[in-house]
mmCIF file of C-alpha atoms in Angstrom:
data_model
loop_
_atom_site.group_PDB
_atom_site.id
_atom_site.type_symbol
_atom_site.label_atom_id
_atom_site.label_comp_id
_atom_site.label_asym_id
_atom_site.label_seq_id
_atom_site.Cartn_x
_atom_site.Cartn_y
_atom_site.Cartn_z
ATOM 1 C CA MET A 3 2.780 21.816 15.627
ATOM 2 C CA ALA A 4 5.114 23.889 17.743
ATOM 3 C CA ILE A 5 4.571 27.611 18.253
ATOM 4 C CA ALA A 6 7.566 29.855 18.852
ATOM 5 C CA ALA A 7 7.903 30.784 22.495
ATOM 6 C CA ASP A 8 8.992 34.302 21.597
ATOM 7 C CA SER A 9 5.868 34.786 19.514
ATOM 8 C CA THR A 10 3.211 35.216 22.168
ATOM 9 C CA ALA A 11 0.912 36.756 19.609
ATOM 10 C CA GLU A 12 0.691 33.407 17.845
ATOM 11 C CA GLN A 13 2.265 34.633 14.649
ATOM 12 C CA ALA A 14 0.504 37.987 14.551
ATOM 13 C CA PRO A 15 2.260 40.739 12.579
ATOM 14 C CA ASN A 16 4.684 43.211 14.146
ATOM 15 C CA PRO A 17 3.772 46.892 14.340
ATOM 16 C CA ALA A 18 6.001 49.583 12.953
ATOM 17 C CA PRO A 19 8.953 50.239 15.283
ATOM 18 C CA HIS A 20 8.737 53.248 17.629
ATOM 19 C CA GLU A 21 10.664 56.346 16.760
ATOM 20 C CA PRO A 22 13.910 56.674 18.761
ATOM 21 C CA SER A 23 13.976 59.255 21.521
ATOM 22 C CA ASP A 24 16.733 60.809 23.600
ATOM 23 C CA GLU A 25 14.537 60.813 26.697
ATOM 24 C CA PRO A 26 14.291 57.712 28.880
ATOM 25 C CA ARG A 27 11.324 55.555 27.935
ATOM 26 C CA LYS A 28 8.555 55.346 30.504
ATOM 27 C CA ALA A 29 5.801 52.817 30.630
ATOM 28 C CA PRO A 30 2.478 54.505 29.818
ATOM 29 C CA ASP A 31 -0.460 54.288 32.151
ATOM 30 C CA GLN A 32 -2.400 52.397 29.470
ATOM 31 C CA PRO A 33 -0.402 50.081 27.185
ATOM 32 C CA ASP A 34 -0.278 51.250 23.584
ATOM 33 C CA ARG A 35 -2.168 48.662 21.559
ATOM 34 C CA GLY A 36 -0.844 49.961 18.252
ATOM 35 C CA GLU A 37 -2.745 49.531 15.000
ATOM 36 C CA ASP A 38 -5.807 47.290 14.745
ATOM 37 C CA ASN A 39 -4.324 45.277 11.868
ATOM 38 C CA GLY A 40 -2.091 43.169 14.111
ATOM 39 C CA VAL A 41 -1.003 42.253 17.596
ATOM 40 C CA ASP A 42 1.688 44.510 19.009
ATOM 41 C CA PHE A 43 4.784 42.462 19.730
ATOM 42 C CA ASP A 44 6.664 45.532 20.918
ATOM 43 C CA GLU A 45 4.115 45.867 23.663
ATOM 44 C CA GLU A 46 5.602 42.767 25.223
ATOM 45 C CA GLU A 47 9.041 44.385 25.168
ATOM 46 C CA ASP A 48 7.792 47.719 26.491
ATOM 47 C CA ASP A 49 5.946 46.086 29.362
ATOM 48 C CA ALA A 50 8.507 43.409 30.164
ATOM 49 C CA GLU A 51 8.707 44.590 33.750
ATOM 50 C CA GLU A 52 4.945 44.184 34.122
ATOM 51 C CA LEU A 53 5.065 40.599 32.768
ATOM 52 C CA ASP A 54 7.704 39.244 35.092
ATOM 53 C CA GLY A 55 5.126 37.242 37.009
ATOM 54 C CA PRO A 56 3.555 34.113 35.475
ATOM 55 C CA PRO A 57 -0.040 35.350 36.042
ATOM 56 C CA ALA A 58 0.590 38.471 33.968
ATOM 57 C CA TYR A 59 2.156 36.447 31.170
ATOM 58 C CA LYS A 60 -0.741 33.998 31.095
ATOM 59 C CA GLU A 61 -3.229 36.841 31.000
ATOM 60 C CA LYS A 62 -1.463 38.419 28.045
ATOM 61 C CA VAL A 63 -1.437 35.113 26.156
ATOM 62 C CA LYS A 64 -5.161 34.710 26.824
ATOM 63 C CA ALA A 65 -5.765 38.199 25.480
ATOM 64 C CA VAL A 66 -3.906 37.328 22.303
ATOM 65 C CA PHE A 67 -5.981 34.177 21.777
ATOM 66 C CA ARG A 68 -9.175 36.142 22.376
ATOM 67 C CA ARG A 69 -8.062 38.574 19.693
ATOM 68 C CA LEU A 70 -7.381 35.747 17.251
ATOM 69 C CA HIS A 71 -10.795 34.232 17.926
ATOM 70 C CA ALA A 72 -12.567 37.555 17.526
ATOM 71 C CA GLU A 73 -11.341 38.608 14.081
ATOM 72 C CA PRO A 74 -8.896 37.660 11.312
ATOM 73 C CA VAL A 75 -5.434 39.129 11.805
ATOM 74 C CA GLY A 76 -3.586 39.900 8.594
ATOM 75 C CA ILE A 77 -0.101 38.521 8.079
ATOM 76 C CA ARG A 78 2.439 37.757 5.371
ATOM 77 C CA VAL A 79 5.130 35.072 5.389
ATOM 78 C CA HIS A 80 8.509 36.793 5.168
ATOM 79 C CA ASP A 81 10.699 33.691 4.993
ATOM 80 C CA VAL A 82 10.617 29.912 5.320
ATOM 81 C CA ILE A 83 13.616 28.413 7.127
ATOM 82 C CA ILE A 84 14.372 24.681 6.942
ATOM 83 C CA ARG A 85 16.544 22.962 9.524
ATOM 84 C CA GLY A 86 17.642 19.410 10.201
ATOM 85 C CA ASN A 87 17.659 18.223 6.578
ATOM 86 C CA PHE A 88 21.192 16.862 6.413
ATOM 87 C CA LYS A 89 20.397 14.469 3.561
ATOM 88 C CA THR A 90 17.026 15.543 2.229
ATOM 89 C CA ARG A 91 17.131 18.262 -0.394
ATOM 90 C CA GLY A 92 15.753 21.568 0.785
ATOM 91 C CA SER A 93 14.209 22.057 -2.646
ATOM 92 C CA LEU A 94 12.001 19.011 -2.042
ATOM 93 C CA ILE A 95 10.649 20.407 1.235
ATOM 94 C CA GLU A 96 10.113 23.840 -0.292
ATOM 95 C CA ALA A 97 8.303 22.374 -3.274
ATOM 96 C CA GLU A 98 5.986 20.443 -0.957
ATOM 97 C CA VAL A 99 4.958 23.220 1.441
ATOM 98 C CA ALA A 100 6.438 26.655 0.616
ATOM 99 C CA ASP A 101 3.632 27.789 -1.686
ATOM 100 C CA LEU A 102 1.035 26.496 0.754
ATOM 101 C CA LEU A 103 2.525 28.503 3.627
ATOM 102 C CA ARG A 104 3.037 31.687 1.612
ATOM 103 C CA SER A 105 -0.538 31.625 0.369
ATOM 104 C CA ALA A 106 -1.859 32.266 3.892
ATOM 105 C CA GLY A 107 -3.034 35.854 4.418
ATOM 106 C CA THR A 108 -4.105 35.707 8.057
ATOM 107 C CA VAL A 109 -2.671 34.316 11.269
ATOM 108 C CA GLN A 110 -5.529 31.847 11.474
ATOM 109 C CA GLY A 111 -4.945 30.744 7.886
ATOM 110 C CA LEU A 112 -1.219 30.355 8.511
ATOM 111 C CA VAL A 113 -1.876 28.082 11.487
ATOM 112 C CA ARG A 114 -4.128 25.891 9.348
ATOM 113 C CA ALA A 115 -1.616 25.874 6.491
ATOM 114 C CA SER A 116 1.156 24.865 8.902
ATOM 115 C CA SER A 117 -0.883 21.913 10.128
ATOM 116 C CA HIS A 118 -1.492 20.819 6.533
ATOM 117 C CA ALA A 119 2.191 21.281 5.667
ATOM 118 C CA ASN A 120 3.176 19.133 8.641
ATOM 119 C CA ALA A 121 0.956 16.318 7.358
ATOM 120 C CA LEU A 122 2.396 16.621 3.830
ATOM 121 C CA LEU A 123 5.972 16.312 5.072
ATOM 122 C CA ARG A 124 5.152 13.333 7.277
ATOM 123 C CA ARG A 125 3.526 11.649 4.299
ATOM 124 C CA LEU A 126 6.913 11.580 2.561
ATOM 125 C CA ASP A 127 7.853 8.873 5.095
ATOM 126 C CA VAL A 128 11.487 10.006 5.342
ATOM 127 C CA PHE A 129 11.270 11.933 8.632
ATOM 128 C CA ASP A 130 10.913 10.635 12.167
ATOM 129 C CA SER A 131 9.419 13.948 13.279
ATOM 130 C CA VAL A 132 8.380 17.290 11.804
ATOM 131 C CA SER A 133 7.704 20.486 13.737
ATOM 132 C CA ILE A 134 6.756 23.886 12.344
ATOM 133 C CA THR A 135 7.393 27.032 14.393
ATOM 134 C CA LEU A 136 5.770 30.363 13.592
ATOM 135 C CA GLY A 137 7.661 33.444 14.749
ATOM 136 C CA ALA A 138 7.552 37.200 14.310
ATOM 137 C CA GLY A 139 9.199 38.673 11.242
ATOM 138 C CA PRO A 140 11.966 41.292 11.284
ATOM 139 C CA PRO A 141 11.032 44.626 12.950
ATOM 140 C CA GLU A 142 11.682 46.475 9.699
ATOM 141 C CA PHE A 143 8.960 44.375 8.017
ATOM 142 C CA PRO A 144 5.851 44.807 10.160
ATOM 143 C CA GLY A 145 2.973 42.421 9.665
ATOM 144 C CA THR A 146 5.214 39.493 8.694
ATOM 145 C CA ALA A 147 6.087 36.086 10.110
ATOM 146 C CA ILE A 148 8.995 33.675 9.776
ATOM 147 C CA VAL A 149 8.154 29.978 9.421
ATOM 148 C CA THR A 150 10.795 27.553 10.691
ATOM 149 C CA ILE A 151 10.503 23.907 9.656
ATOM 150 C CA GLN A 152 12.500 21.548 11.869
ATOM 151 C CA VAL A 153 12.779 17.970 10.621
ATOM 152 C CA VAL A 154 14.441 14.892 12.072
ATOM 153 C CA GLU A 155 15.442 12.469 9.345
ATOM 154 C CA ALA A 156 14.716 8.780 9.755
ATOM 155 C CA ALA A 157 17.304 7.056 11.932
ATOM 156 C CA ARG A 158 16.812 3.807 10.003
ATOM 157 C CA PRO A 159 16.588 4.589 6.278
ATOM 158 C CA TYR A 160 15.431 1.103 5.326
ATOM 159 C CA ASN A 161 12.676 -1.403 5.935
ATOM 160 C CA ARG A 162 12.563 -5.126 5.311
ATOM 161 C CA GLY A 163 10.359 -8.085 5.984
ATOM 162 C CA ILE A 164 9.632 -11.698 5.182
ATOM 163 C CA PHE A 165 6.413 -13.541 5.933
ATOM 164 C CA PHE A 166 3.956 -16.235 4.927
ATOM 165 C CA PHE A 167 0.362 -15.361 4.245
ATOM 166 C CA PRO A 168 -2.730 -17.032 2.801
ATOM 167 C CA LYS A 169 -3.563 -15.765 -0.668
ATOM 168 C CA LYS A 170 -6.882 -16.301 -2.380
ATOM 169 C CA GLU A 171 -6.751 -16.646 -6.132
ATOM 170 C CA ASP A 172 -9.230 -16.687 -8.946
ATOM 171 C CA ALA A 173 -8.849 -17.430 -12.614
ATOM 172 C CA GLN A 174 -10.059 -13.927 -13.425
ATOM 173 C CA SER A 175 -7.890 -12.055 -10.909
ATOM 174 C CA GLY A 176 -4.504 -12.687 -12.480
ATOM 175 C CA HIS A 177 -2.473 -10.450 -14.699
ATOM 176 C CA PHE A 178 -2.944 -10.367 -18.455
ATOM 177 C CA LEU A 179 -5.394 -13.196 -19.057
ATOM 178 C CA PRO A 180 -4.885 -14.946 -22.398
ATOM 179 C CA THR A 181 -8.442 -15.950 -23.204
ATOM 180 C CA LEU A 182 -9.945 -14.104 -26.153
ATOM 181 C CA PRO A 183 -8.233 -11.453 -28.254
ATOM 182 C CA ILE A 184 -10.715 -8.958 -26.819
ATOM 183 C CA ILE A 185 -11.655 -9.518 -23.179
ATOM 184 C CA ALA A 186 -14.505 -7.824 -21.351
ATOM 185 C CA PHE A 187 -15.491 -9.017 -17.925
ATOM 186 C CA VAL A 188 -15.943 -7.911 -14.341
ATOM 187 C CA THR A 189 -13.981 -9.423 -11.480
ATOM 188 C CA ALA A 190 -15.612 -9.601 -8.065
ATOM 189 C CA ARG A 191 -12.923 -10.174 -5.441
ATOM 190 C CA GLN A 192 -15.384 -11.779 -3.015
ATOM 191 C CA GLU A 193 -15.720 -14.808 -5.318
ATOM 192 C CA LEU A 194 -12.262 -16.281 -4.732
ATOM 193 C CA GLU A 195 -11.907 -19.978 -4.154
ATOM 194 C CA VAL A 196 -8.332 -21.280 -4.242
ATOM 195 C CA ILE A 197 -6.006 -20.548 -1.299
ATOM 196 C CA SER A 198 -2.216 -20.774 -1.562
ATOM 197 C CA TRP A 199 0.504 -20.031 0.984
ATOM 198 C CA PRO A 200 3.325 -18.131 -0.732
ATOM 199 C CA VAL A 201 6.326 -16.668 1.060
ATOM 200 C CA GLU A 202 7.130 -13.028 0.377
ATOM 201 C CA GLY A 203 10.127 -10.890 1.236
ATOM 202 C CA TRP A 204 10.924 -7.254 0.572
ATOM 203 C CA PHE A 205 13.597 -4.660 1.208
ATOM 204 C CA MET A 206 13.201 -0.877 0.892
ATOM 205 C CA LEU A 207 15.709 1.978 0.948
ATOM 206 C CA LYS A 208 14.361 5.416 1.833
ATOM 207 C CA ASN A 209 15.659 8.755 0.630
ATOM 208 C CA LEU A 210 18.730 7.275 -1.021
ATOM 209 C CA PHE A 211 19.537 10.401 -3.057
ATOM 210 C CA GLY A 212 17.771 12.977 -0.890
ATOM 211 C CA TYR A 213 14.724 13.449 -3.108
ATOM 212 C CA GLY A 214 12.337 11.457 -0.929
ATOM 213 C CA ASP A 215 12.928 8.549 -3.299
ATOM 214 C CA MET A 216 11.951 5.021 -2.305
ATOM 215 C CA TRP A 217 13.790 2.034 -3.785
ATOM 216 C CA ASN A 218 12.375 -1.396 -3.121
ATOM 217 C CA VAL A 219 13.003 -4.984 -4.098
ATOM 218 C CA SER A 220 10.435 -7.673 -3.411
ATOM 219 C CA GLY A 221 10.121 -11.346 -4.171
ATOM 220 C CA GLU A 222 7.335 -13.876 -3.876
ATOM 221 C CA TYR A 223 7.478 -17.635 -4.193
ATOM 222 C CA GLY A 224 4.466 -19.899 -4.150
ATOM 223 C CA TRP A 225 4.509 -23.624 -3.566
ATOM 224 C CA ASP A 226 2.327 -23.974 -6.668
ATOM 225 C CA GLN A 227 5.346 -23.155 -8.880
ATOM 226 C CA SER A 228 4.671 -19.419 -9.115
ATOM 227 C CA SER A 229 7.294 -16.770 -8.456
ATOM 228 C CA LYS A 230 7.658 -13.027 -8.836
ATOM 229 C CA ILE A 231 10.508 -10.520 -8.477
ATOM 230 C CA ASP A 232 9.901 -6.762 -8.446
ATOM 231 C CA ILE A 233 12.299 -3.823 -8.507
ATOM 232 C CA GLY A 234 10.778 -0.368 -8.234
ATOM 233 C CA VAL A 235 11.413 3.297 -7.500
ATOM 234 C CA TYR A 236 9.059 5.998 -6.235
ATOM 235 C CA LEU A 237 9.619 9.768 -6.460
ATOM 236 C CA PRO A 238 7.173 12.070 -4.623
ATOM 237 C CA ARG A 239 7.856 14.778 -7.207
ATOM 238 C CA LEU A 240 10.316 15.543 -9.977
ATOM 239 C CA LYS A 241 11.146 19.233 -10.442
ATOM 240 C CA SER A 242 7.924 20.976 -11.481
ATOM 241 C CA ILE A 243 5.850 17.789 -11.851
ATOM 242 C CA PRO A 244 3.440 17.940 -8.886
ATOM 243 C CA THR A 245 2.365 14.281 -8.838
ATOM 244 C CA PRO A 246 4.415 11.268 -7.708
ATOM 245 C CA LEU A 247 6.229 9.204 -10.331
ATOM 246 C CA THR A 248 6.786 5.461 -10.148
ATOM 247 C CA ALA A 249 8.634 2.916 -12.236
ATOM 248 C CA ARG A 250 8.745 -0.830 -11.696
ATOM 249 C CA ALA A 251 10.338 -3.795 -13.426
ATOM 250 C CA SER A 252 9.095 -7.310 -12.704
ATOM 251 C CA ILE A 253 9.656 -10.919 -13.678
ATOM 252 C CA LEU A 254 6.670 -13.185 -13.198
ATOM 253 C CA SER A 255 6.347 -16.921 -13.645
ATOM 254 C CA GLU A 256 3.054 -18.583 -12.838
ATOM 255 C CA ASP A 257 1.306 -21.865 -13.354
ATOM 256 C CA TRP A 258 -2.372 -21.680 -14.323
ATOM 257 C CA LEU A 259 -2.825 -25.434 -14.696
ATOM 258 C CA LYS A 260 -5.279 -25.494 -11.813
ATOM 259 C CA PHE A 261 -7.566 -23.200 -13.811
ATOM 260 C CA SER A 262 -6.697 -24.025 -17.404
ATOM 261 C CA SER A 263 -3.811 -25.793 -19.162
ATOM 262 C CA TYR A 264 -1.072 -23.227 -19.679
ATOM 263 C CA LYS A 265 1.906 -21.554 -18.055
ATOM 264 C CA GLN A 266 3.093 -18.029 -18.631
ATOM 265 C CA ARG A 267 6.261 -16.001 -18.090
ATOM 266 C CA LEU A 268 6.159 -12.218 -17.988
ATOM 267 C CA LEU A 269 8.983 -9.699 -18.158
ATOM 268 C CA GLY A 270 7.350 -6.346 -17.640
ATOM 269 C CA LEU A 271 7.728 -2.647 -16.956
ATOM 270 C CA LYS A 272 5.187 -0.417 -15.267
ATOM 271 C CA PHE A 273 5.211 3.386 -15.188
ATOM 272 C CA GLY A 274 3.009 5.480 -12.942
ATOM 273 C CA LEU A 275 1.916 8.542 -14.914
ATOM 274 C CA LEU A 276 -0.527 10.174 -12.516
ATOM 275 C CA SER A 277 -1.233 9.515 -8.870
ATOM 276 C CA THR A 278 -3.625 11.471 -6.658
ATOM 277 C CA TRP A 279 -5.894 10.563 -3.784
ATOM 278 C CA HIS A 280 -8.756 9.493 -6.070
ATOM 279 C CA HIS A 281 -7.115 8.875 -9.456
ATOM 280 C CA ASN A 282 -4.274 6.699 -10.675
ATOM 281 C CA LEU A 283 -3.039 6.350 -14.250
ATOM 282 C CA SER A 284 -0.323 3.870 -15.234
ATOM 283 C CA TYR A 285 1.150 2.233 -18.323
ATOM 284 C CA ASP A 286 2.177 -1.428 -18.508
ATOM 285 C CA LEU A 287 4.526 -2.974 -21.044
ATOM 286 C CA ALA A 288 5.359 -6.686 -20.873
ATOM 287 C CA TRP A 289 6.908 -9.461 -22.942
ATOM 288 C CA ARG A 290 4.978 -12.679 -22.389
ATOM 289 C CA THR A 291 5.810 -16.279 -23.156
ATOM 290 C CA LEU A 292 2.847 -18.666 -23.082
ATOM 291 C CA THR A 293 3.230 -22.458 -23.125
ATOM 292 C CA ASP A 294 0.812 -25.389 -23.042
ATOM 293 C CA PRO A 295 2.550 -28.363 -21.324
ATOM 294 C CA SER A 296 -0.615 -30.468 -21.147
ATOM 295 C CA GLN A 297 -1.475 -30.007 -24.844
ATOM 296 C CA MET A 298 -5.100 -29.554 -23.768
ATOM 297 C CA ALA A 299 -5.532 -25.827 -24.264
ATOM 298 C CA SER A 300 -8.529 -24.456 -26.078
ATOM 299 C CA GLU A 301 -8.250 -23.099 -29.591
ATOM 300 C CA SER A 302 -8.354 -19.474 -28.397
ATOM 301 C CA ILE A 303 -5.360 -20.076 -26.106
ATOM 302 C CA ARG A 304 -3.417 -22.035 -28.723
ATOM 303 C CA ARG A 305 -3.599 -18.993 -30.997
ATOM 304 C CA GLN A 306 -1.710 -17.022 -28.354
ATOM 305 C CA LEU A 307 1.025 -19.558 -27.586
ATOM 306 C CA GLY A 308 4.576 -18.348 -27.926
ATOM 307 C CA HIS A 309 5.735 -14.760 -27.483
ATOM 308 C CA ASN A 310 3.466 -11.732 -27.271
ATOM 309 C CA LEU A 311 4.004 -8.049 -26.579
ATOM 310 C CA LEU A 312 1.482 -6.771 -24.065
ATOM 311 C CA SER A 313 0.844 -3.066 -23.595
ATOM 312 C CA ALA A 314 -1.973 -1.603 -21.548
ATOM 313 C CA LEU A 315 -3.131 1.676 -20.085
ATOM 314 C CA SER A 316 -4.756 1.366 -16.663
ATOM 315 C CA TYR A 317 -6.951 3.888 -14.879
ATOM 316 C CA ALA A 318 -8.083 3.420 -11.289
ATOM 317 C CA TYR A 319 -10.628 5.476 -9.385
ATOM 318 C CA LYS A 320 -10.714 5.108 -5.605
ATOM 319 C CA ILE A 321 -13.139 6.231 -2.929
ATOM 320 C CA ASP A 322 -12.079 5.537 0.650
ATOM 321 C CA LYS A 323 -14.283 6.654 3.553
ATOM 322 C CA ARG A 324 -12.871 4.209 6.106
ATOM 323 C CA ASP A 325 -11.544 5.357 9.467
ATOM 324 C CA SER A 326 -8.253 3.528 8.811
ATOM 325 C CA GLU A 327 -6.605 2.247 5.653
ATOM 326 C CA PHE A 328 -4.911 -0.720 7.338
ATOM 327 C CA ARG A 329 -7.291 -1.713 10.167
ATOM 328 C CA PRO A 330 -10.675 -0.187 9.369
ATOM 329 C CA THR A 331 -13.575 -0.588 11.775
ATOM 330 C CA LYS A 332 -16.182 1.471 9.937
ATOM 331 C CA GLY A 333 -16.771 3.214 6.638
ATOM 332 C CA TYR A 334 -16.509 1.936 3.100
ATOM 333 C CA ALA A 335 -14.095 1.898 0.160
ATOM 334 C CA PHE A 336 -14.453 1.244 -3.541
ATOM 335 C CA VAL A 337 -11.857 0.834 -6.297
ATOM 336 C CA SER A 338 -12.671 0.646 -10.004
ATOM 337 C CA THR A 339 -9.831 -0.263 -12.381
ATOM 338 C CA SER A 340 -10.187 -0.105 -16.162
ATOM 339 C CA GLN A 341 -7.470 -1.559 -18.377
ATOM 340 C CA VAL A 342 -7.230 -1.183 -22.147
ATOM 341 C CA GLY A 343 -4.689 -3.423 -23.885
ATOM 342 C CA GLY A 344 -3.311 -3.500 -27.387
ATOM 343 C CA LEU A 345 -1.982 0.033 -27.698
ATOM 344 C CA TRP A 346 0.725 -1.182 -30.069
ATOM 345 C CA LYS A 347 -0.143 -2.407 -33.522
ATOM 346 C CA ASN A 348 0.938 -6.025 -33.001
ATOM 347 C CA GLY A 349 -0.007 -6.247 -29.338
ATOM 348 C CA LEU A 350 -2.735 -8.336 -27.757
ATOM 349 C CA ARG A 351 -5.960 -6.321 -27.646
ATOM 350 C CA PHE A 352 -8.319 -6.575 -24.718
ATOM 351 C CA PHE A 353 -10.440 -4.616 -22.273
ATOM 352 C CA ARG A 354 -10.559 -5.475 -18.608
ATOM 353 C CA GLN A 355 -12.679 -4.069 -15.785
ATOM 354 C CA VAL A 356 -12.003 -4.892 -12.131
ATOM 355 C CA LEU A 357 -14.245 -3.832 -9.250
ATOM 356 C CA MET A 358 -13.035 -4.191 -5.689
ATOM 357 C CA GLN A 359 -14.754 -3.295 -2.442
ATOM 358 C CA PRO A 360 -12.587 -3.714 0.680
ATOM 359 C CA THR A 361 -14.615 -4.549 3.758
ATOM 360 C CA SER A 362 -14.453 -3.105 7.259
ATOM 361 C CA ARG A 363 -13.878 -5.066 10.429
ATOM 362 C CA GLY A 364 -16.746 -4.830 12.828
#
């Protein structure tokens, strides 16, 4: 976080301006400290001649920091200025951080709010860098500060990749499992047995329309005659809706002959309704075609052959105390996902519970 060089008081409020006088101004023997409710910025102007040397300037800065450590210094945000957003909408940045910054009532609180705001803007993943500068407000508004947000938009607004990776599979870790009309079971991800080597590729466009939107296309092809194509969009916020919104369309074809005796094709839509750090709520709607090439399926599966409309509401609760999400070395994480299917009258009804505990690398 950058601090304005002309704000040696570290965003402390300005005192009321001195009354004009016809007589030449003289430096007092003892500098006028002004009111106790803020750091006097005009003092720096009045004593400019005394602060020409670096030692004097450093001593004044130290005095300001001692003041900030000793007691809260009241302040009010006068304005929030955004610079560098040539493509990103200013309304998006304001919606993310403006209320947070304006809620600060002290210099110390404003510094903390600025650090939090910096992290929120970086989390949008559309900026290469974000810096927040805190400066003194206009002289006619004492006790105020101006917050300047300087962003550098991503030089490369896209990402892409293609790779092979080993994938462990389990008969109970697939998508909508066509076993019984009502399904209730627990999946433990540590009990996976079959390993396949699919190839996966993806392409993502960032901030296409300036709303922090992410558009991505991904495809996966497995040598066991399974394939998947996804097209999705992510919006960090939409107008007054404070939570991110997601929508995804997918086409899935998979062969479950190694577990049972059927194949399925899915054409589905998924909508993210609520997404926070701990909670995630989504709705799935899919059109499924189930076939039995081997003619050896059980009676429960044969009742579901053909076309089915699948609708499900999924809720996930996550706890993550790891030191890193991608390469953790310590801590723990736990994800519980509950899925209720059959929301439509003629849909397949089921209940599904999945428990997952990612491990840390020692």
